[in-house]
Amino acid sequence: MTMEKSDECNNTSGQKPPYRPVVIVHGLMTGDVSTMQHLAARIAELHPGTKTYVIDRFCGLASLEPLWRQTRKLADDLLKICSLHPEGVHIIGYSQGGLIARGMIEEYGTEHNVRTFVSLSSPQGGQYGAECFTKMFPALTARTAYELFYTRLGQRALSVANFWYDPRHRDLYLKYSVYLAVIDNVKQESSCLHLQQNENDNGLKTMMGNMSTAVTSSTTTVAETNDDTQKNIEARVAAAIAAVSAATVKISESHNDNNSDARSVTTDVDTLMAMVSAHDNYCAENDNYNSNPNIKKLGLTRLQRLVLIGGPDDGVISPWQSSQFAVLDSSGGLIPMRERRQDDVYSDNDPIGLHQLDMTDRLVEYTVPGVNHHEWHHNEKVLRECIIGWLD
């Protein structure tokens, strides 16, 4: 729905404080935790007595860590908060944080007590636009990013690969996506995932042997650490950024040489990614492939409300309708959430419960023009007319 006066969320009339606690999950590269404190402070002002929790893990550069690593660590915090508040909590996930919030709600569907989930300009349908990454990766383009992001190791390098959705290569997306396709509950689960990884590790050793000892020794030390201090996380991410940058240049050069065969650069890409992937750690962390798909659906359907907020002037989320679960088709046409029927999130088997939420009037959408992506969590009108009324 378009944000107009008639759309104001006045559902809290007649209710009195205390209000339920609100958990806020920051977005990609949003700096330190202070960037979300304004939102927390305004909620407390509008709803006096509200306890707010602003998640302070994976801020700044660390927000580029792969999404399952972030989801599992942040879920520890969320479940502790839930245990402190048996009356239930609300969660607001901004940008990438909305995907992490959904991942937590789905993966811990029997454990959380989240009542309202506000997805604030979050690419729930995935991202297909490289403009926001060009400063970090100048050679990256939307048309060629899949050659890097849809590799086994590319998925384990940086968070942005985990929610990349290239409509021209849905087959590769379903094969390689380790996060978005999983939380969408549309990915065929593999019982031999760990076997495949072990076999590929042997290939990696061979590839690593072809690289200079000086280069590999300095980077694998960073990749193999289990220390999740901010310093080591940032070191891992910095190494990943360097590797991804080099890989995007190689991909660009391969196309400039009129060689568009993705396989011609796969070895180079995987070799570079091997420098920053702690494979044993990721094997241990990929237990999500064995999770019960019914729990994912239960996680969302237990919500009292799912609120999806986005707008045409966002400038970062692409397409912007991804904030409301829309995707593009292979020709670039828009497929709104309710038309994602064929083996997708709104199909008859309702893999994550969107259809059930929609049919029971628990799914709310706001389309808000005139708001830039970096302004959503500061915009007073968005807070007053789209968010605060749902935080009972």
CSV table of C-alpha atoms in Angstrom, one decimal:
chain,number,residue,atom,x,y,z
A,1,MET,CA,0.0,0.0,0.0
A,2,THR,CA,1.1,3.5,-0.7
A,3,MET,CA,1.8,5.5,2.5
A,4,GLU,CA,-1.1,7.9,2.8
A,5,LYS,CA,-3.0,9.2,5.7
A,6,SER,CA,-5.5,6.3,5.5
A,7,ASP,CA,-2.6,3.9,5.9
A,8,GLU,CA,-1.5,5.1,9.3
A,9,CYS,CA,-1.1,2.3,11.8
A,10,ASN,CA,-3.4,3.3,14.6
A,11,ASN,CA,-3.9,-0.2,15.9
A,12,THR,CA,-2.5,0.6,19.4
A,13,SER,CA,-5.4,2.8,20.4
A,14,GLY,CA,-6.8,1.8,23.8
A,15,GLN,CA,-3.6,0.0,24.8
A,16,LYS,CA,-1.4,1.2,27.5
A,17,PRO,CA,2.3,0.8,28.2
A,18,PRO,CA,4.5,-1.0,29.0
A,19,TYR,CA,5.2,-1.7,25.4
A,20,ARG,CA,7.0,-4.8,24.3
A,21,PRO,CA,10.8,-4.5,23.8
A,22,VAL,CA,12.1,-3.7,20.3
A,23,VAL,CA,15.2,-5.3,18.8
A,24,ILE,CA,16.9,-3.4,16.0
A,25,VAL,CA,19.3,-5.0,13.5
A,26,HIS,CA,21.5,-2.6,11.5
A,27,GLY,CA,22.2,-2.8,7.8
A,28,LEU,CA,25.2,-3.2,5.6
A,29,MET,CA,28.1,-0.8,6.2
A,30,THR,CA,26.0,1.3,8.5
A,31,GLY,CA,28.9,2.2,10.7
A,32,ASP,CA,29.0,1.6,14.4
A,33,VAL,CA,25.9,0.9,16.5
A,34,SER,CA,25.2,4.7,17.0
A,35,THR,CA,23.8,4.8,13.5
A,36,MET,CA,20.7,3.0,14.7
A,37,GLN,CA,20.4,4.8,18.1
A,38,HIS,CA,18.3,7.6,16.6
A,39,LEU,CA,15.6,5.1,15.7
A,40,ALA,CA,15.8,3.5,19.2
A,41,ALA,CA,15.6,6.9,20.9
A,42,ARG,CA,12.6,8.0,18.9
A,43,ILE,CA,10.7,4.8,19.6
A,44,ALA,CA,11.4,5.3,23.3
A,45,GLU,CA,10.1,8.9,23.0
A,46,LEU,CA,6.9,8.0,21.2
A,47,HIS,CA,6.3,4.9,23.3
A,48,PRO,CA,7.7,5.8,26.8
A,49,GLY,CA,9.0,2.9,28.7
A,50,THR,CA,9.9,0.8,25.7
A,51,LYS,CA,13.1,-1.1,26.1
A,52,THR,CA,15.2,-1.1,23.0
A,53,TYR,CA,18.1,-3.4,22.0
A,54,VAL,CA,20.3,-2.2,19.2
A,55,ILE,CA,22.4,-5.2,18.0
A,56,ASP,CA,26.1,-4.2,18.2
A,57,ARG,CA,27.7,-7.1,16.4
A,58,PHE,CA,29.1,-7.0,12.9
A,59,CYS,CA,29.1,-3.3,12.5
A,60,GLY,CA,30.9,-1.4,9.7
A,61,LEU,CA,33.2,-3.5,7.6
A,62,ALA,CA,32.3,-6.6,9.7
A,63,SER,CA,28.8,-6.4,8.2
A,64,LEU,CA,30.3,-8.0,5.0
A,65,GLU,CA,30.8,-11.3,6.8
A,66,PRO,CA,28.8,-14.1,5.3
A,67,LEU,CA,25.2,-14.0,6.4
A,68,TRP,CA,25.0,-17.4,8.1
A,69,ARG,CA,27.9,-16.5,10.3
A,70,GLN,CA,26.1,-13.2,11.2
A,71,THR,CA,22.7,-14.9,11.6
A,72,ARG,CA,23.9,-17.5,14.0
A,73,LYS,CA,25.8,-15.0,16.2
A,74,LEU,CA,23.0,-12.5,16.3
A,75,ALA,CA,20.5,-15.3,17.0
A,76,ASP,CA,22.3,-15.9,20.2
A,77,ASP,CA,21.5,-12.3,21.2
A,78,LEU,CA,17.9,-12.5,20.0
A,79,LEU,CA,17.1,-15.7,21.8
A,80,LYS,CA,18.6,-14.3,25.1
A,81,ILE,CA,16.5,-11.2,24.7
A,82,CYS,CA,13.4,-13.3,24.0
A,83,SER,CA,14.0,-15.4,27.2
A,84,LEU,CA,14.2,-12.2,29.2
A,85,HIS,CA,10.8,-11.1,27.8
A,86,PRO,CA,8.3,-13.9,27.8
A,87,GLU,CA,5.6,-11.4,26.8
A,88,GLY,CA,7.2,-11.2,23.3
A,89,VAL,CA,9.4,-8.8,21.4
A,90,HIS,CA,9.3,-6.9,18.1
A,91,ILE,CA,12.2,-6.8,15.7
A,92,ILE,CA,13.1,-4.1,13.1
A,93,GLY,CA,15.6,-5.2,10.4
A,94,TYR,CA,17.0,-2.5,8.2
A,95,SER,CA,18.4,-3.3,4.8
A,96,GLN,CA,20.7,-6.4,5.0
A,97,GLY,CA,19.6,-6.6,8.6
A,98,GLY,CA,16.1,-7.4,7.4
A,99,LEU,CA,17.4,-10.6,5.8
A,100,ILE,CA,19.3,-11.5,8.9
A,101,ALA,CA,16.2,-10.9,11.0
A,102,ARG,CA,14.2,-13.2,8.7
A,103,GLY,CA,16.9,-15.8,8.8
A,104,MET,CA,16.8,-15.8,12.6
A,105,ILE,CA,13.0,-15.9,12.8
A,106,GLU,CA,12.8,-18.8,10.3
A,107,GLU,CA,15.8,-20.9,11.6
A,108,TYR,CA,14.7,-20.6,15.2
A,109,GLY,CA,11.0,-20.9,14.5
A,110,THR,CA,10.2,-22.9,17.6
A,111,GLU,CA,12.3,-20.8,20.0
A,112,HIS,CA,11.6,-17.1,19.3
A,113,ASN,CA,8.7,-15.1,20.6
A,114,VAL,CA,8.8,-12.3,18.0
A,115,ARG,CA,5.4,-10.7,17.5
A,116,THR,CA,6.0,-8.1,14.8
A,117,PHE,CA,8.8,-8.1,12.2
A,118,VAL,CA,9.3,-4.8,10.5
A,119,SER,CA,11.4,-5.3,7.3
A,120,LEU,CA,12.7,-1.8,6.6
A,121,SER,CA,13.9,-1.4,3.0
A,122,SER,CA,15.4,-4.9,3.0
A,123,PRO,CA,16.1,-6.9,-0.2
A,124,GLN,CA,13.8,-9.8,0.7
A,125,GLY,CA,13.6,-10.7,-3.0
A,126,GLY,CA,17.3,-10.4,-3.5
A,127,GLN,CA,19.5,-7.8,-5.1
A,128,TYR,CA,20.2,-7.3,-8.8
A,129,GLY,CA,22.0,-4.1,-9.2
A,130,ALA,CA,25.7,-3.4,-8.7
A,131,GLU,CA,25.6,0.4,-8.5
A,132,CYS,CA,25.9,0.4,-4.7
A,133,PHE,CA,29.0,-1.8,-4.9
A,134,THR,CA,31.0,0.0,-7.6
A,135,LYS,CA,32.9,2.1,-5.1
A,136,MET,CA,34.2,-1.0,-3.4
A,137,PHE,CA,34.4,-3.2,-6.6
A,138,PRO,CA,34.8,-0.9,-9.7
A,139,ALA,CA,34.9,-3.8,-12.1
A,140,LEU,CA,31.7,-5.4,-10.8
A,141,THR,CA,28.7,-5.3,-13.1
A,142,ALA,CA,25.2,-6.7,-12.7
A,143,ARG,CA,25.5,-8.9,-15.8
A,144,THR,CA,28.8,-10.5,-14.8
A,145,ALA,CA,28.5,-10.6,-11.0
A,146,TYR,CA,27.0,-14.1,-11.1
A,147,GLU,CA,30.3,-15.5,-12.3
A,148,LEU,CA,31.8,-14.6,-9.0
A,149,PHE,CA,28.8,-14.7,-6.6
A,150,TYR,CA,27.5,-18.0,-7.9
A,151,THR,CA,30.5,-20.0,-7.0
A,152,ARG,CA,30.8,-22.2,-3.9
A,153,LEU,CA,33.6,-20.1,-2.5
A,154,GLY,CA,32.2,-16.8,-3.7
A,155,GLN,CA,29.1,-17.4,-1.6
A,156,ARG,CA,31.4,-17.9,1.4
A,157,ALA,CA,33.4,-14.7,0.9
A,158,LEU,CA,31.1,-11.7,1.4
A,159,SER,CA,27.5,-11.2,2.5
A,160,VAL,CA,26.4,-9.4,-0.7
A,161,ALA,CA,26.8,-12.7,-2.6
A,162,ASN,CA,24.4,-14.4,-0.3
A,163,PHE,CA,21.4,-12.3,-1.4
A,164,TRP,CA,22.4,-11.8,-5.0
A,165,TYR,CA,19.5,-12.8,-7.3
A,166,ASP,CA,20.3,-12.8,-11.0
A,167,PRO,CA,17.0,-13.6,-12.8
A,168,ARG,CA,18.9,-14.7,-15.9
A,169,HIS,CA,20.6,-17.5,-14.0
A,170,ARG,CA,18.1,-18.9,-11.6
A,171,ASP,CA,19.5,-22.4,-12.1
A,172,LEU,CA,22.8,-21.2,-10.8
A,173,TYR,CA,21.2,-19.2,-8.0
A,174,LEU,CA,19.4,-22.4,-6.8
A,175,LYS,CA,22.5,-24.4,-7.0
A,176,TYR,CA,24.9,-22.1,-5.3
A,177,SER,CA,22.9,-19.7,-3.0
A,178,VAL,CA,23.6,-20.7,0.5
A,179,TYR,CA,21.4,-18.1,2.2
A,180,LEU,CA,18.6,-16.4,0.3
A,181,ALA,CA,17.4,-19.6,-1.5
A,182,VAL,CA,17.6,-21.4,1.8
A,183,ILE,CA,15.5,-19.0,3.8
A,184,ASP,CA,13.1,-18.8,0.9
A,185,ASN,CA,12.8,-22.5,1.4
A,186,VAL,CA,13.0,-23.2,-2.3
A,187,LYS,CA,16.5,-24.8,-2.4
A,188,GLN,CA,16.8,-28.5,-2.9
A,189,GLU,CA,18.7,-29.7,0.2
A,190,SER,CA,21.8,-31.9,-0.5
A,191,SER,CA,22.5,-34.8,1.8
A,192,CYS,CA,26.1,-35.0,0.4
A,193,LEU,CA,27.0,-31.3,1.0
A,194,HIS,CA,29.8,-32.1,3.3
A,195,LEU,CA,31.2,-34.8,1.1
A,196,GLN,CA,31.2,-32.4,-1.8
A,197,GLN,CA,33.1,-29.9,0.3
A,198,ASN,CA,35.7,-32.4,1.3
A,199,GLU,CA,36.3,-33.4,-2.3
A,200,ASN,CA,36.6,-29.7,-3.3
A,201,ASP,CA,39.1,-29.1,-0.5
A,202,ASN,CA,41.5,-31.4,-2.2
A,203,GLY,CA,41.1,-29.4,-5.3
A,204,LEU,CA,41.8,-26.3,-3.4
A,205,LYS,CA,45.0,-27.6,-2.1
A,206,THR,CA,46.1,-28.2,-5.7
A,207,MET,CA,45.1,-24.7,-6.7
A,208,MET,CA,46.8,-23.2,-3.7
A,209,GLY,CA,50.0,-24.9,-4.7
A,210,ASN,CA,50.1,-22.9,-7.9
A,211,MET,CA,50.1,-19.6,-6.1
A,212,SER,CA,53.1,-17.8,-4.7
A,213,THR,CA,53.9,-18.9,-1.1
A,214,ALA,CA,54.3,-15.3,0.0
A,215,VAL,CA,50.7,-14.5,-1.0
A,216,THR,CA,49.0,-17.5,0.4
A,217,SER,CA,50.8,-17.6,3.7
A,218,SER,CA,49.7,-14.1,4.6
A,219,THR,CA,46.1,-14.6,3.7
A,220,THR,CA,45.3,-18.1,4.8
A,221,THR,CA,46.4,-17.1,8.3
A,222,VAL,CA,43.5,-14.6,8.3
A,223,ALA,CA,41.1,-17.0,6.8
A,224,GLU,CA,41.7,-19.9,9.2
A,225,THR,CA,41.3,-18.0,12.5
A,226,ASN,CA,38.3,-18.8,14.6
A,227,ASP,CA,38.6,-15.6,16.6
A,228,ASP,CA,35.5,-13.5,16.2
A,229,THR,CA,37.0,-10.3,17.7
A,230,GLN,CA,36.2,-7.2,15.7
A,231,LYS,CA,39.8,-7.0,14.6
A,232,ASN,CA,39.9,-10.5,13.2
A,233,ILE,CA,36.5,-10.2,11.6
A,234,GLU,CA,37.7,-7.0,9.8
A,235,ALA,CA,40.9,-8.7,8.8
A,236,ARG,CA,38.9,-11.5,7.2
A,237,VAL,CA,36.6,-9.1,5.4
A,238,ALA,CA,39.5,-7.0,4.2
A,239,ALA,CA,41.2,-10.0,2.7
A,240,ALA,CA,37.9,-11.1,1.1
A,241,ILE,CA,37.4,-7.6,-0.4
A,242,ALA,CA,40.8,-7.7,-1.9
A,243,ALA,CA,40.2,-11.1,-3.3
A,244,VAL,CA,36.8,-10.2,-4.7
A,245,SER,CA,38.2,-7.1,-6.3
A,246,ALA,CA,40.9,-9.1,-8.0
A,247,ALA,CA,38.4,-11.6,-9.1
A,248,THR,CA,36.0,-9.0,-10.6
A,249,VAL,CA,39.0,-7.5,-12.6
A,250,LYS,CA,39.8,-11.0,-13.9
A,251,ILE,CA,36.2,-11.5,-15.0
A,252,SER,CA,36.1,-8.1,-16.6
A,253,GLU,CA,39.3,-8.8,-18.5
A,254,SER,CA,38.0,-12.2,-19.7
A,255,HIS,CA,35.0,-10.5,-21.2
A,256,ASN,CA,37.2,-7.7,-22.8
A,257,ASP,CA,39.1,-10.5,-24.4
A,258,ASN,CA,35.9,-11.8,-26.0
A,259,ASN,CA,36.0,-14.9,-23.8
A,260,SER,CA,32.7,-15.0,-22.0
A,261,ASP,CA,32.9,-18.6,-20.9
A,262,ALA,CA,32.4,-18.5,-17.2
A,263,ARG,CA,34.4,-21.7,-16.7
A,264,SER,CA,37.5,-20.0,-18.0
A,265,VAL,CA,37.6,-17.8,-14.9
A,266,THR,CA,36.2,-20.3,-12.4
A,267,THR,CA,39.6,-21.6,-11.4
A,268,ASP,CA,40.9,-18.1,-10.9
A,269,VAL,CA,37.9,-17.0,-8.9
A,270,ASP,CA,37.9,-20.1,-6.7
A,271,THR,CA,41.7,-19.8,-6.2
A,272,LEU,CA,41.3,-16.3,-5.0
A,273,MET,CA,38.3,-17.1,-2.8
A,274,ALA,CA,40.3,-20.0,-1.3
A,275,MET,CA,42.6,-17.5,0.3
A,276,VAL,CA,39.8,-16.1,2.5
A,277,SER,CA,37.5,-19.1,3.1
A,278,ALA,CA,37.9,-21.0,6.3
A,279,HIS,CA,36.5,-24.2,4.9
A,280,ASP,CA,36.3,-26.3,8.0
A,281,ASN,CA,34.5,-23.5,9.8
A,282,TYR,CA,31.9,-23.2,7.1
A,283,CYS,CA,31.4,-26.9,6.9
A,284,ALA,CA,30.5,-26.8,10.6
A,285,GLU,CA,28.3,-23.8,10.1
A,286,ASN,CA,26.3,-25.2,7.2
A,287,ASP,CA,24.0,-27.3,9.3
A,288,ASN,CA,21.2,-25.1,8.1
A,289,TYR,CA,20.9,-27.5,5.1
A,290,ASN,CA,19.7,-30.1,7.5
A,291,SER,CA,17.1,-27.9,9.2
A,292,ASN,CA,13.4,-28.9,9.0
A,293,PRO,CA,11.7,-26.8,6.3
A,294,ASN,CA,8.6,-26.8,8.3
A,295,ILE,CA,10.4,-24.8,11.0
A,296,LYS,CA,11.1,-22.0,8.6
A,297,LYS,CA,7.4,-21.7,7.8
A,298,LEU,CA,6.5,-21.9,11.4
A,299,GLY,CA,9.0,-19.1,12.2
A,300,LEU,CA,7.1,-16.6,10.1
A,301,THR,CA,3.6,-17.8,10.6
A,302,ARG,CA,4.0,-17.4,14.4
A,303,LEU,CA,4.3,-13.7,13.8
A,304,GLN,CA,1.3,-11.5,14.6
A,305,ARG,CA,2.5,-9.1,11.9
A,306,LEU,CA,5.0,-8.9,9.0
A,307,VAL,CA,5.5,-5.3,7.8
A,308,LEU,CA,7.3,-4.7,4.5
A,309,ILE,CA,8.5,-1.1,3.8
A,310,GLY,CA,10.2,0.2,0.7
A,311,GLY,CA,9.9,2.8,-2.0
A,312,PRO,CA,10.7,3.8,-5.6
A,313,ASP,CA,13.3,6.5,-4.6
A,314,ASP,CA,15.4,4.1,-2.5
A,315,GLY,CA,18.4,4.2,-4.9
A,316,VAL,CA,20.1,1.1,-3.5
A,317,ILE,CA,17.8,-1.8,-3.3
A,318,SER,CA,17.3,-3.1,-6.9
A,319,PRO,CA,14.6,-3.6,-7.9
A,320,TRP,CA,13.2,-1.5,-5.1
A,321,GLN,CA,10.1,-3.8,-5.0
A,322,SER,CA,12.4,-6.5,-3.6
A,323,SER,CA,11.7,-4.9,-0.3
A,324,GLN,CA,8.2,-6.4,-0.8
A,325,PHE,CA,9.5,-9.8,-2.0
A,326,ALA,CA,9.2,-9.0,-5.7
A,327,VAL,CA,11.8,-10.2,-8.2
A,328,LEU,CA,12.7,-9.7,-11.9
A,329,ASP,CA,12.1,-12.3,-14.6
A,330,SER,CA,14.7,-13.3,-17.1
A,331,SER,CA,13.6,-10.5,-19.4
A,332,GLY,CA,13.7,-7.8,-16.7
A,333,GLY,CA,10.0,-7.7,-16.1
A,334,LEU,CA,8.8,-7.4,-12.5
A,335,ILE,CA,7.2,-10.4,-10.7
A,336,PRO,CA,5.4,-9.1,-7.6
A,337,MET,CA,5.3,-11.3,-4.5
A,338,ARG,CA,1.8,-12.6,-5.1
A,339,GLU,CA,2.8,-13.7,-8.6
A,340,ARG,CA,5.8,-15.7,-7.4
A,341,ARG,CA,3.7,-18.9,-7.7
A,342,GLN,CA,5.8,-21.4,-9.6
A,343,ASP,CA,8.0,-23.3,-7.1
A,344,ASP,CA,8.6,-20.0,-5.3
A,345,VAL,CA,7.8,-18.2,-2.1
A,346,TYR,CA,4.1,-17.6,-2.8
A,347,SER,CA,3.4,-21.0,-4.4
A,348,ASP,CA,0.5,-23.3,-3.3
A,349,ASN,CA,2.7,-25.1,-0.8
A,350,ASP,CA,3.5,-21.8,0.8
A,351,PRO,CA,7.2,-22.6,1.7
A,352,ILE,CA,7.7,-19.8,4.3
A,353,GLY,CA,4.1,-18.9,5.2
A,354,LEU,CA,3.7,-15.6,3.2
A,355,HIS,CA,0.4,-16.7,1.7
A,356,GLN,CA,-0.9,-17.7,5.1
A,357,LEU,CA,0.1,-14.3,6.6
A,358,ASP,CA,-1.4,-12.5,3.7
A,359,MET,CA,-4.7,-14.4,3.8
A,360,THR,CA,-5.1,-13.8,7.6
A,361,ASP,CA,-4.4,-10.0,7.2
A,362,ARG,CA,-1.1,-10.2,9.0
A,363,LEU,CA,1.1,-9.0,6.1
A,364,VAL,CA,1.3,-5.3,5.6
A,365,GLU,CA,3.0,-3.4,2.8
A,366,TYR,CA,4.0,0.3,2.6
A,367,THR,CA,5.3,2.0,-0.5
A,368,VAL,CA,6.8,5.3,0.5
A,369,PRO,CA,8.1,7.7,-2.2
A,370,GLY,CA,10.8,10.2,-1.6
A,371,VAL,CA,13.0,8.3,0.8
A,372,ASN,CA,16.6,7.5,0.0
A,373,HIS,CA,18.0,4.2,1.2
A,374,HIS,CA,20.2,5.8,3.8
A,375,GLU,CA,17.3,7.8,5.3
A,376,TRP,CA,14.8,5.1,6.2
A,377,HIS,CA,15.8,4.7,9.8
A,378,HIS,CA,16.0,8.5,10.3
A,379,ASN,CA,12.7,9.4,8.5
A,380,GLU,CA,10.1,10.7,11.0
A,381,LYS,CA,7.1,10.1,8.7
A,382,VAL,CA,8.1,6.5,8.1
A,383,LEU,CA,8.5,5.9,11.8
A,384,ARG,CA,5.2,7.5,12.7
A,385,GLU,CA,3.0,6.2,9.9
A,386,CYS,CA,4.5,2.8,9.1
A,387,ILE,CA,6.3,1.5,12.2
A,388,ILE,CA,5.4,2.9,15.6
A,389,GLY,CA,1.7,1.8,15.5
A,390,TRP,CA,2.7,-1.9,15.2
A,391,LEU,CA,5.0,-1.8,18.2
A,392,ASP,CA,2.4,-2.5,20.9
